[in-house]
Amino acid sequence: MQKHGAMLSALWILLLHVSPLGSMKLTLFKSPRASPEDGDIRLAGAKTHSQGRVEVYLHGEWGTVCHNGWDLPDAQVVCRQLHFTGAVSAVAGGTFGEGSGEIWLDQTKCVGTENSLSNCSYNGWGISDCTHKQDAGVICVAGTSENYVDHSLELSEDLGQLFDSEEGCDFLIHGQTYTGLKRYDGEMVNTTVCAHRMILSRFPGFNASTDVDEISINLTQTCRPHLPSLIRYVYTRRLEVTTTTAECFHQLASHFGMRRLMEDAGRLFTKLLPQDPSFLTQVSFYEYSVEAGDRVLQENCLQYMAWNFQKLSTSKAWSSVSAELLQALLSRSDLVVPGETFVLAALEDWVSQVNRTTSVEQQALLAHVRFPMIPAKELFEVRFTSALYSAHQTLYQEKLLKGFEAHSLPFGTLKNSSTFQRNDQDYLPRIYTGPPWSVTFNQSGETVQRQINNQYNHRGSYRGSYYNTPMPRTIQTQSTPVHISALFADKMVNWQLNLFKKRSDCSNRGVRCDSLPAARMRMSTSNFQYQGSIRYSNRLLLSCQGRYIFHIMDFKDTFAYVPTGENVTYPCTDEEHIYHFVVRPEYI
């Protein structure tokens, strides 16, 4: 093994200077690459090469950086990556003009010592609500060090071959699995990987810098086969992650202290969530996130299931949803459902399928149903149709009374009651897509004719698709009651709805669109008399051909600018989006 010491030392020195998206630089002579690589940056929009708008390359496309949080340490990293000797200043958006394409980075926070902008902290690739008016720029010191060569891609390949050959390896990693149903039951199965101590020593979790020559780790049967791929990543910084391997790689990265891989794998979870219509993967990811204590992953899973609660409640995974997970979902105001009646029906259906729930658990779940948001007529029918009413009659009577009070008393009177709680979510709407609160447009701007039966039954008559067959009828106005409360049943407010796909759509309406596509939702009722007591937190929902909701945004100054590509919350490969305009009245 000693004969390879010099070679490994040299490789280790090189490895320390390579990042997953960065490149190794040697000051010899200039040899530019034929094409840019992911993570490369450039400056644009200025007359001199040492300043300009910062643009980042990813997935074959140049995009920009939002100036939120943009400061001198960020500029220092940019200038260093471009081989300038230093940074003069970080420049706010608009100075060097507006870019185009994706906005790849937002809320960038660099220490200032990083070798690549992609090594800094940021929201995640393409996660931004900025426009190109906010494109960040830099001014670098004009002097540069331009003589360099870049063979970093060859280094990754060479290190991968070194791992595969096991030549000179001096450290053993044993992945152990027991074949029994319980831990330590059955026969132990072992997968052994031979690696190089010096390469592993960068990650303390391997304990490769000590005098030991081997370590053992207990793995599940599903994760053990992926141990070699994880170790190979340490050499190459490349790893393919799928729905079946994401959880394992995240767990292994956490165990060995691979923070960067753990964070990237966590972000990949978000991209993988829509791939399983059975929701078994989403539920599994959530359970793992709770066990691992990963709050970011936990929220991503909860948000996706909340936005697609209607699909979840009719999926294969519905009966496997735990009481804890269901309670977390029912506590959210971003639950997308046809109406609150549907929430109660879905809960009853879940209880009927999951026989192991206790009475205490059922009451805890029922407490999250927002009875004041159930329409008065359907609220009246609950005691006759609900399958859980007889088992929890006292709780139902309390909740029904609260609901009827909300339909018969002004909110000001309710607030003055001694029993009123300031942060009571029962008076907050969720995102209701049933009539009359929602209008849906397809990609062509045609409205979708919704044919949903409002009649309540214990199985939930709202169940089904988000939309039916589009009708060739363009509707640009919608009338809704001022509020869900029966007090406003005959008091209507009118809305003007527009979906702008082309610049001409905007100009024909006499409006200016900052970007396209754009949606507008404007109250057209004049002299609205409830401004002091009711506000509207309207939402635009983007559905991937009706299969799942992949992005939700609010309207700012009546406009919502539809993101594209990596800027959406969850990926949607189809271009035929469905747009849901949702009215959400709230008491002030």
XYZ file of C-alpha atoms in Angstrom:
588
model
C 0.000 0.000 0.000
C 2.943 2.333 0.625
C 3.904 2.410 -3.037
C 0.684 4.253 -3.743
C 1.223 6.841 -1.017
C 2.688 9.513 -3.269
C -0.057 9.021 -5.844
C -2.818 9.243 -3.223
C -1.265 12.337 -1.659
C -1.293 14.056 -5.029
C -4.877 12.988 -5.683
C -5.918 14.222 -2.263
C -4.383 17.646 -2.870
C -6.339 17.863 -6.120
C -9.547 16.642 -4.470
C -9.396 19.378 -1.870
C -9.578 21.961 -4.647
C -12.569 20.479 -6.465
C -16.208 21.209 -5.704
C -19.240 19.423 -7.209
C -20.032 22.350 -9.476
C -16.735 24.169 -9.430
C -13.491 23.565 -11.317
C -9.796 23.129 -10.579
C -7.593 26.059 -11.679
C -3.843 25.930 -12.312
C -1.899 29.043 -13.361
C -0.082 27.730 -16.415
C -1.735 28.776 -19.672
C -5.250 29.401 -20.794
C -7.201 26.495 -22.273
C -10.905 27.346 -22.340
C -13.539 24.625 -22.236
C -15.587 23.927 -25.337
C -18.860 24.448 -23.499
C -19.946 25.735 -20.075
C -20.604 23.363 -17.187
C -23.255 23.488 -14.472
C -22.286 26.113 -11.910
C -20.220 28.242 -14.286
C -20.807 31.993 -14.127
C -20.308 34.971 -16.421
C -20.862 38.732 -16.410
C -23.205 40.397 -18.900
C -24.789 43.759 -19.649
C -21.690 45.966 -19.239
C -19.113 47.453 -21.604
C -16.121 46.237 -19.594
C -15.362 42.608 -18.820
C -14.766 43.192 -15.093
C -18.335 44.182 -14.223
C -21.870 43.247 -15.138
C -24.970 41.240 -14.360
C -24.145 37.878 -12.782
C -25.382 34.914 -14.799
C -25.191 31.250 -13.786
C -25.247 28.190 -16.052
C -27.415 25.189 -15.142
C -29.117 22.430 -17.118
C -27.978 23.874 -20.436
C -29.347 27.367 -19.754
C -27.916 30.655 -18.513
C -29.949 32.322 -15.765
C -29.550 35.159 -13.285
C -29.211 35.798 -9.544
C -31.759 37.785 -7.510
C -30.291 40.645 -5.481
C -32.115 39.647 -2.260
C -29.375 39.446 0.379
C -26.719 40.266 -2.243
C -23.632 41.750 -0.558
C -19.869 42.202 -0.889
C -18.930 38.640 0.231
C -21.100 37.310 -2.606
C -19.347 39.618 -5.059
C -15.957 38.447 -3.774
C -16.841 34.842 -4.554
C -18.074 35.756 -8.041
C -14.919 37.708 -8.839
C -12.695 34.935 -7.484
C -14.501 32.319 -9.577
C -13.930 34.500 -12.656
C -10.205 34.851 -11.761
C -10.274 38.531 -10.862
C -8.039 39.626 -8.021
C -10.882 41.064 -5.945
C -14.308 42.687 -5.765
C -15.089 46.394 -5.659
C -18.817 46.176 -4.891
C -22.004 44.138 -5.073
C -24.507 45.874 -7.353
C -28.283 45.928 -6.881
C -30.708 44.739 -9.533
C -31.330 46.804 -12.644
C -27.897 48.407 -12.867
C -26.746 46.178 -15.709
C -30.134 45.625 -17.308
C -32.579 42.756 -17.107
C -31.513 39.238 -17.956
C -33.665 36.490 -19.414
C -34.451 32.876 -18.707
C -34.490 31.407 -15.223
C -33.569 33.145 -11.984
C -31.361 30.379 -10.645
C -30.312 31.773 -7.257
C -32.014 33.838 -4.555
C -31.121 34.782 -0.962
C -27.465 33.959 -1.650
C -25.281 34.127 1.461
C -21.545 33.672 0.946
C -18.865 33.846 3.615
C -16.520 35.266 1.003
C -13.929 32.499 1.010
C -15.782 30.042 -1.238
C -14.269 29.119 -4.604
C -17.618 28.946 -6.378
C -20.953 30.735 -6.047
C -22.684 27.348 -5.995
C -20.826 26.530 -2.757
C -22.602 29.361 -0.934
C -25.907 29.119 0.886
C -29.057 29.870 -1.128
C -32.734 28.949 -1.333
C -32.143 26.147 -3.811
C -31.753 26.084 -7.557
C -34.551 28.022 -9.224
C -36.462 28.754 -5.993
C -37.255 32.467 -6.240
C -40.181 34.871 -6.493
C -38.062 37.655 -8.016
C -38.347 39.242 -11.435
C -35.480 40.182 -13.737
C -35.731 43.754 -12.452
C -33.873 42.356 -9.419
C -30.960 40.740 -11.277
C -27.791 41.142 -9.205
C -24.448 42.389 -10.521
C -20.841 42.889 -9.441
C -17.902 45.177 -10.091
C -14.585 43.336 -9.904
C -11.018 44.636 -9.717
C -9.916 44.914 -13.333
C -6.691 42.939 -12.924
C -7.120 39.201 -13.558
C -5.216 35.980 -13.476
C -6.270 34.470 -16.769
C -3.602 31.832 -17.350
C -5.059 28.544 -16.231
C -6.059 25.089 -17.385
C -9.152 23.147 -16.366
C -9.057 19.345 -16.322
C -11.474 18.866 -13.430
C -13.825 16.609 -15.399
C -10.979 14.177 -16.038
C -10.145 14.179 -12.331
C -13.656 13.021 -11.414
C -13.484 10.217 -13.973
C -9.988 9.154 -12.880
C -10.976 9.021 -9.224
C -14.014 6.935 -10.134
C -11.759 4.455 -11.913
C -9.467 4.385 -8.883
C -12.421 3.448 -6.667
C -13.632 0.771 -9.090
C -10.186 -0.837 -9.323
C -9.639 -0.851 -5.522
C -5.946 -0.370 -6.316
C -4.094 0.668 -3.184
C -7.259 0.767 -1.036
C -6.486 0.651 2.671
C -9.789 1.137 4.498
C -12.750 -1.270 4.728
C -16.381 -0.209 5.221
C -18.788 -2.997 6.206
C -22.503 -2.486 5.620
C -24.384 -4.994 7.768
C -27.995 -6.108 7.491
C -29.960 -8.700 9.445
C -32.436 -10.768 7.437
C -35.012 -11.061 10.237
C -38.137 -8.970 10.594
C -36.716 -7.278 13.688
C -33.330 -5.695 14.236
C -30.581 -8.237 15.019
C -32.928 -11.110 14.086
C -31.964 -13.653 11.453
C -28.706 -14.036 9.575
C -26.318 -11.110 9.142
C -25.583 -10.159 5.518
C -22.522 -8.021 4.843
C -21.462 -5.722 1.980
C -17.823 -4.629 2.166
C -16.344 -1.675 0.301
C -12.584 -1.121 0.088
C -11.682 2.572 -0.164
C -8.725 4.907 0.323
C -8.269 6.338 3.799
C -6.873 9.658 2.579
C -9.851 10.351 0.316
C -12.368 9.406 3.011
C -10.636 11.443 5.718
C -12.341 14.639 4.562
C -15.556 13.334 6.141
C -15.184 12.729 9.917
C -18.057 10.239 9.903
C -15.790 7.585 8.386
C -13.231 7.889 11.222
C -10.649 7.301 8.502
C -8.098 9.661 10.032
C -7.586 7.411 13.076
C -5.545 4.230 13.373
C -8.477 1.906 12.606
C -8.491 0.108 9.262
C -12.216 -0.654 9.054
C -15.637 0.419 10.283
C -19.075 -1.220 10.347
C -22.489 0.353 9.907
C -25.922 -1.234 10.384
C -28.133 -0.703 7.339
C -31.623 -1.670 6.291
C -32.031 -4.357 3.654
C -33.099 -1.741 1.108
C -30.141 0.583 1.763
C -27.286 -1.931 1.977
C -26.959 -2.417 -1.839
C -26.463 1.350 -2.289
C -23.447 1.665 0.018
C -20.869 1.264 -2.822
C -22.559 4.026 -4.849
C -22.429 6.341 -1.849
C -18.710 5.704 -1.306
C -18.045 6.169 -5.028
C -19.688 9.610 -4.752
C -16.914 10.634 -2.324
C -14.477 10.105 -5.210
C -16.445 11.467 -8.173
C -18.992 13.857 -6.599
C -21.597 12.341 -8.909
C -24.607 10.293 -7.872
C -27.918 9.360 -9.462
C -30.822 9.680 -7.042
C -34.262 8.149 -7.665
C -37.468 7.740 -5.670
C -36.237 4.346 -4.475
C -32.749 5.516 -3.443
C -33.301 9.080 -2.189
C -34.138 8.072 1.367
C -31.130 5.743 1.612
C -28.642 8.282 0.264
C -30.002 10.995 2.553
C -29.666 8.651 5.532
C -26.135 7.554 4.608
C -25.036 11.128 3.945
C -26.337 12.131 7.356
C -24.516 9.240 9.040
C -21.154 10.029 7.437
C -21.430 13.799 7.844
C -21.772 14.609 4.139
C -23.649 17.843 4.663
C -23.590 18.991 1.038
C -24.924 15.673 -0.264
C -27.541 15.555 2.468
C -28.787 19.038 1.535
C -28.823 18.272 -2.190
C -30.559 14.935 -1.630
C -33.106 16.759 0.499
C -33.765 19.180 -2.358
C -34.133 16.243 -4.739
C -36.886 14.851 -2.525
C -38.967 17.827 -3.621
C -38.479 16.998 -7.300
C -39.329 13.336 -6.728
C -42.572 13.901 -4.815
C -44.902 14.204 -7.856
C -43.630 10.991 -9.444
C -45.755 8.599 -7.376
C -49.551 8.939 -7.869
C -50.127 6.281 -5.195
C -48.687 8.663 -2.533
C -46.860 5.729 -0.916
C -43.524 7.448 -1.593
C -44.695 10.794 -0.216
C -45.943 9.194 3.005
C -42.698 7.219 3.330
C -40.593 10.357 2.775
C -42.579 12.184 5.453
C -42.154 9.390 8.000
C -38.433 9.316 7.280
C -38.140 13.108 7.636
C -39.713 12.921 11.098
C -37.355 10.123 12.120
C -34.321 11.964 10.719
C -35.364 15.295 12.234
C -35.165 17.000 8.831
C -37.657 19.844 9.190
C -37.133 21.137 5.634
C -37.941 17.768 4.088
C -40.833 17.357 6.502
C -42.365 20.654 5.385
C -41.848 19.841 1.695
C -43.706 16.557 2.100
C -46.503 18.114 4.146
C -46.941 20.953 1.679
C -47.194 18.628 -1.326
C -49.754 16.400 0.404
C -51.723 19.442 1.610
C -51.866 20.921 -1.891
C -52.948 17.543 -3.257
C -55.084 16.411 -0.346
C -58.002 15.518 -2.604
C -55.835 13.043 -4.518
C -54.186 11.741 -1.339
C -57.550 10.949 0.257
C -58.488 8.639 -2.635
C -55.037 7.069 -3.088
C -53.604 3.691 -2.106
C -51.683 5.351 0.711
C -54.736 6.847 2.435
C -55.231 3.982 4.885
C -51.499 3.999 5.731
C -51.507 7.680 6.726
C -50.783 7.944 10.441
C -52.939 9.929 12.836
C -49.973 12.248 13.434
C -49.556 12.950 9.723
C -53.278 13.504 9.198
C -53.416 15.887 12.147
C -50.477 17.847 10.718
C -52.325 18.138 7.396
C -55.669 19.137 8.912
C -54.013 21.935 10.878
C -52.892 23.688 7.668
C -54.662 26.553 5.911
C -53.019 25.702 2.571
C -55.036 22.485 2.354
C -56.507 22.461 -1.162
C -59.996 20.943 -1.040
C -63.361 21.586 -2.716
C -64.786 22.706 0.623
C -64.617 22.104 4.372
C -67.358 19.496 4.047
C -64.886 17.451 2.045
C -62.382 17.600 4.913
C -64.916 16.095 7.316
C -65.917 13.435 4.769
C -62.277 12.496 4.134
C -61.633 12.202 7.864
C -64.663 9.941 8.309
C -63.481 7.805 5.408
C -60.000 7.530 6.951
C -61.432 6.459 10.325
C -63.535 3.776 8.629
C -60.414 2.371 6.921
C -58.043 2.645 9.896
C -59.681 0.600 12.634
C -56.812 1.040 15.084
C -57.587 4.670 15.934
C -58.702 5.453 19.456
C -61.549 7.716 20.484
C -59.040 10.276 21.769
C -57.228 10.327 18.414
C -60.502 10.740 16.542
C -61.507 13.700 18.704
C -58.097 15.322 18.224
C -58.563 15.043 14.453
C -62.171 16.264 14.507
C -61.017 19.324 16.437
C -59.143 20.462 13.306
C -62.257 20.456 11.099
C -63.289 24.099 10.640
C -67.045 23.914 11.173
C -67.579 27.699 10.692
C -66.295 27.212 7.128
C -68.923 24.560 6.305
C -71.867 26.122 4.390
C -74.955 26.520 6.586
C -77.134 24.033 4.670
C -74.451 21.348 4.763
C -73.753 22.143 8.415
C -77.406 21.415 9.222
C -77.154 17.986 7.559
C -74.006 16.902 9.408
C -75.763 15.443 12.445
C -77.923 13.263 10.208
C -75.225 12.056 7.820
C -71.933 11.981 9.719
C -70.731 8.486 10.582
C -68.854 9.799 13.632
C -71.636 11.911 15.130
C -73.021 9.285 17.516
C -69.561 8.355 18.833
C -68.576 11.975 19.533
C -71.907 13.683 20.050
C -70.723 16.189 22.663
C -67.813 17.380 20.529
C -70.035 17.594 17.453
C -72.611 19.683 19.298
C -69.919 22.140 20.398
C -68.486 22.404 16.903
C -71.909 22.674 15.255
C -72.901 25.458 17.650
C -69.708 27.292 16.786
C -70.481 26.875 13.099
C -74.071 28.112 13.361
C -72.954 31.118 15.412
C -70.511 32.013 12.625
C -73.386 31.917 10.125
C -75.768 33.991 12.239
C -73.688 36.506 14.215
C -71.429 39.315 12.966
C -67.758 38.533 13.428
C -67.376 41.574 15.679
C -69.873 40.028 18.081
C -68.004 36.725 18.031
C -64.701 38.470 18.760
C -66.186 40.146 21.825
C -67.272 36.801 23.258
C -65.386 35.570 26.324
C -64.813 32.213 24.630
C -63.265 33.679 21.472
C -59.586 32.878 20.913
C -57.577 35.374 18.911
C -55.613 32.760 16.933
C -58.569 30.452 16.305
C -58.038 28.968 12.836
C -61.631 27.752 12.603
C -62.560 31.150 11.144
C -59.809 31.023 8.498
C -60.628 29.483 5.115
C -58.460 26.898 3.484
C -58.016 26.947 -0.304
C -61.486 25.944 -1.476
C -61.753 24.950 -5.139
C -65.472 24.142 -5.145
C -68.080 26.527 -6.579
C -68.472 29.440 -6.411
C -65.006 30.131 -4.990
C -62.908 28.906 -7.901
C -62.707 29.402 -11.657
C -60.361 27.294 -13.752
C -58.640 28.128 -17.032
C -56.786 25.733 -19.288
C -53.598 26.623 -21.169
C -55.568 28.228 -24.007
C -57.342 30.612 -21.667
C -60.655 28.754 -21.896
C -62.580 28.264 -18.687
C -63.181 24.768 -17.429
C -66.822 23.923 -16.850
C -66.989 22.641 -13.285
C -69.750 20.115 -12.579
C -69.435 19.329 -8.898
C -72.356 18.186 -6.810
C -72.635 20.290 -3.668
C -74.810 17.729 -1.908
C -72.956 16.407 1.137
C -72.748 12.728 2.018
C -70.519 10.865 4.435
C -68.266 9.534 1.685
C -67.692 12.981 0.260
C -69.448 13.803 -2.973
C -66.639 16.231 -3.835
C -64.183 13.456 -4.631
C -62.774 13.245 -8.124
C -60.614 15.210 -10.516
C -59.626 18.839 -10.178
C -61.350 19.626 -13.435
C -63.556 18.153 -16.130
C -63.416 18.531 -19.903
C -62.684 22.136 -20.953
C -65.565 23.965 -22.558
C -64.953 26.448 -25.384
C -66.363 29.300 -23.342
C -64.207 32.199 -22.140
C -65.345 33.615 -18.796
C -63.608 36.694 -17.480
C -65.985 37.528 -14.653
C -67.063 35.638 -11.572
C -69.462 36.480 -8.752
C -69.030 35.164 -5.232
C -70.648 35.920 -1.889
C -68.751 38.484 0.135
C -67.962 35.746 2.672
C -68.703 32.083 3.372
C -70.958 33.054 6.283
C -74.700 32.841 5.589
C -74.909 36.471 6.711
C -73.543 37.385 3.267
C -75.448 34.853 1.170
C -77.240 37.565 -0.835
C -74.362 40.060 -0.833
C -72.199 39.468 -3.875
C -68.829 40.707 -5.042
C -67.749 40.616 -8.689
C -64.313 39.622 -9.958
C -62.587 40.168 -13.271
C -60.241 37.331 -14.179
C -57.594 37.406 -16.902
C -54.918 35.012 -18.078
C -52.279 36.769 -20.189
C -50.169 34.491 -22.411
C -48.850 37.049 -24.933
C -47.823 40.698 -24.799
C -50.784 41.520 -26.991
C -53.108 40.055 -24.345
C -51.779 42.622 -21.883
C -51.850 45.580 -24.264
C -55.378 44.741 -25.419
C -56.500 45.065 -21.806
C -54.505 48.238 -21.290
C -52.238 46.746 -18.634
C -48.471 46.274 -18.300
C -47.218 42.753 -17.618
C -43.753 42.456 -16.073
C -43.440 38.861 -17.297
C -45.493 36.150 -18.971
C -47.585 34.142 -18.360
C -49.443 36.417 -15.974
C -52.786 36.197 -14.207
C -54.918 39.052 -12.944
C -57.722 38.841 -10.399
C -59.360 42.196 -9.793
C -62.442 43.097 -7.798
C -64.838 44.856 -10.154
C -67.452 45.725 -7.541
C -67.493 49.456 -6.921
C -67.937 50.976 -3.464
C -67.134 47.756 -1.615
C -68.500 48.441 1.866
C -66.715 45.722 3.879
C -63.111 46.884 3.523
C -62.745 47.373 7.259
C -63.952 43.889 8.200
C -63.187 41.539 5.280
C -60.077 41.104 3.160
C -59.265 38.721 0.321
C -56.172 36.511 0.257
C -56.797 35.104 -3.200
C -54.624 32.391 -4.697
C -53.567 31.128 -8.111
C -53.089 27.368 -8.275
C -51.111 25.702 -11.060
C -52.137 22.151 -11.851
C -50.062 19.778 -13.992
C -52.795 18.693 -16.428
C -55.096 18.101 -13.490
C -52.854 15.383 -12.077
C -51.408 17.370 -9.179
C -51.007 20.925 -7.903
C -47.371 21.920 -8.378
C -47.326 25.625 -7.488
C -49.448 28.096 -5.514
C -48.993 31.845 -5.428
C -50.858 34.850 -4.119
C -51.876 37.938 -6.060
C -49.803 41.071 -5.492
C -51.577 44.227 -6.605
C -54.103 42.012 -8.436
C -51.333 40.290 -10.466
C -49.680 36.880 -10.172
C -46.714 36.209 -12.443
C -46.512 32.549 -13.331
C -43.028 31.061 -12.801
C -41.452 28.649 -15.237
C -38.865 25.900 -15.185
C -36.929 25.527 -11.945
C -38.799 28.409 -10.318
C -41.896 26.315 -9.583
C -42.261 24.536 -6.251
C -42.625 21.045 -7.706
C -41.650 20.009 -11.242
C -44.195 19.656 -14.036
C -42.889 18.389 -17.362
C -46.135 19.091 -19.220
C -46.643 22.502 -20.750
C -50.441 22.212 -20.625
C -51.029 23.750 -17.218
C -54.405 24.263 -15.576
C -54.887 27.599 -13.768
C -57.203 27.784 -10.747
C -58.284 31.263 -9.597
C -59.447 30.931 -5.982
C -61.281 33.567 -3.913
C -60.433 33.441 -0.184
C -62.387 35.872 2.027
C -61.029 36.389 5.540
C -62.312 38.320 8.513
C -59.984 41.090 9.656
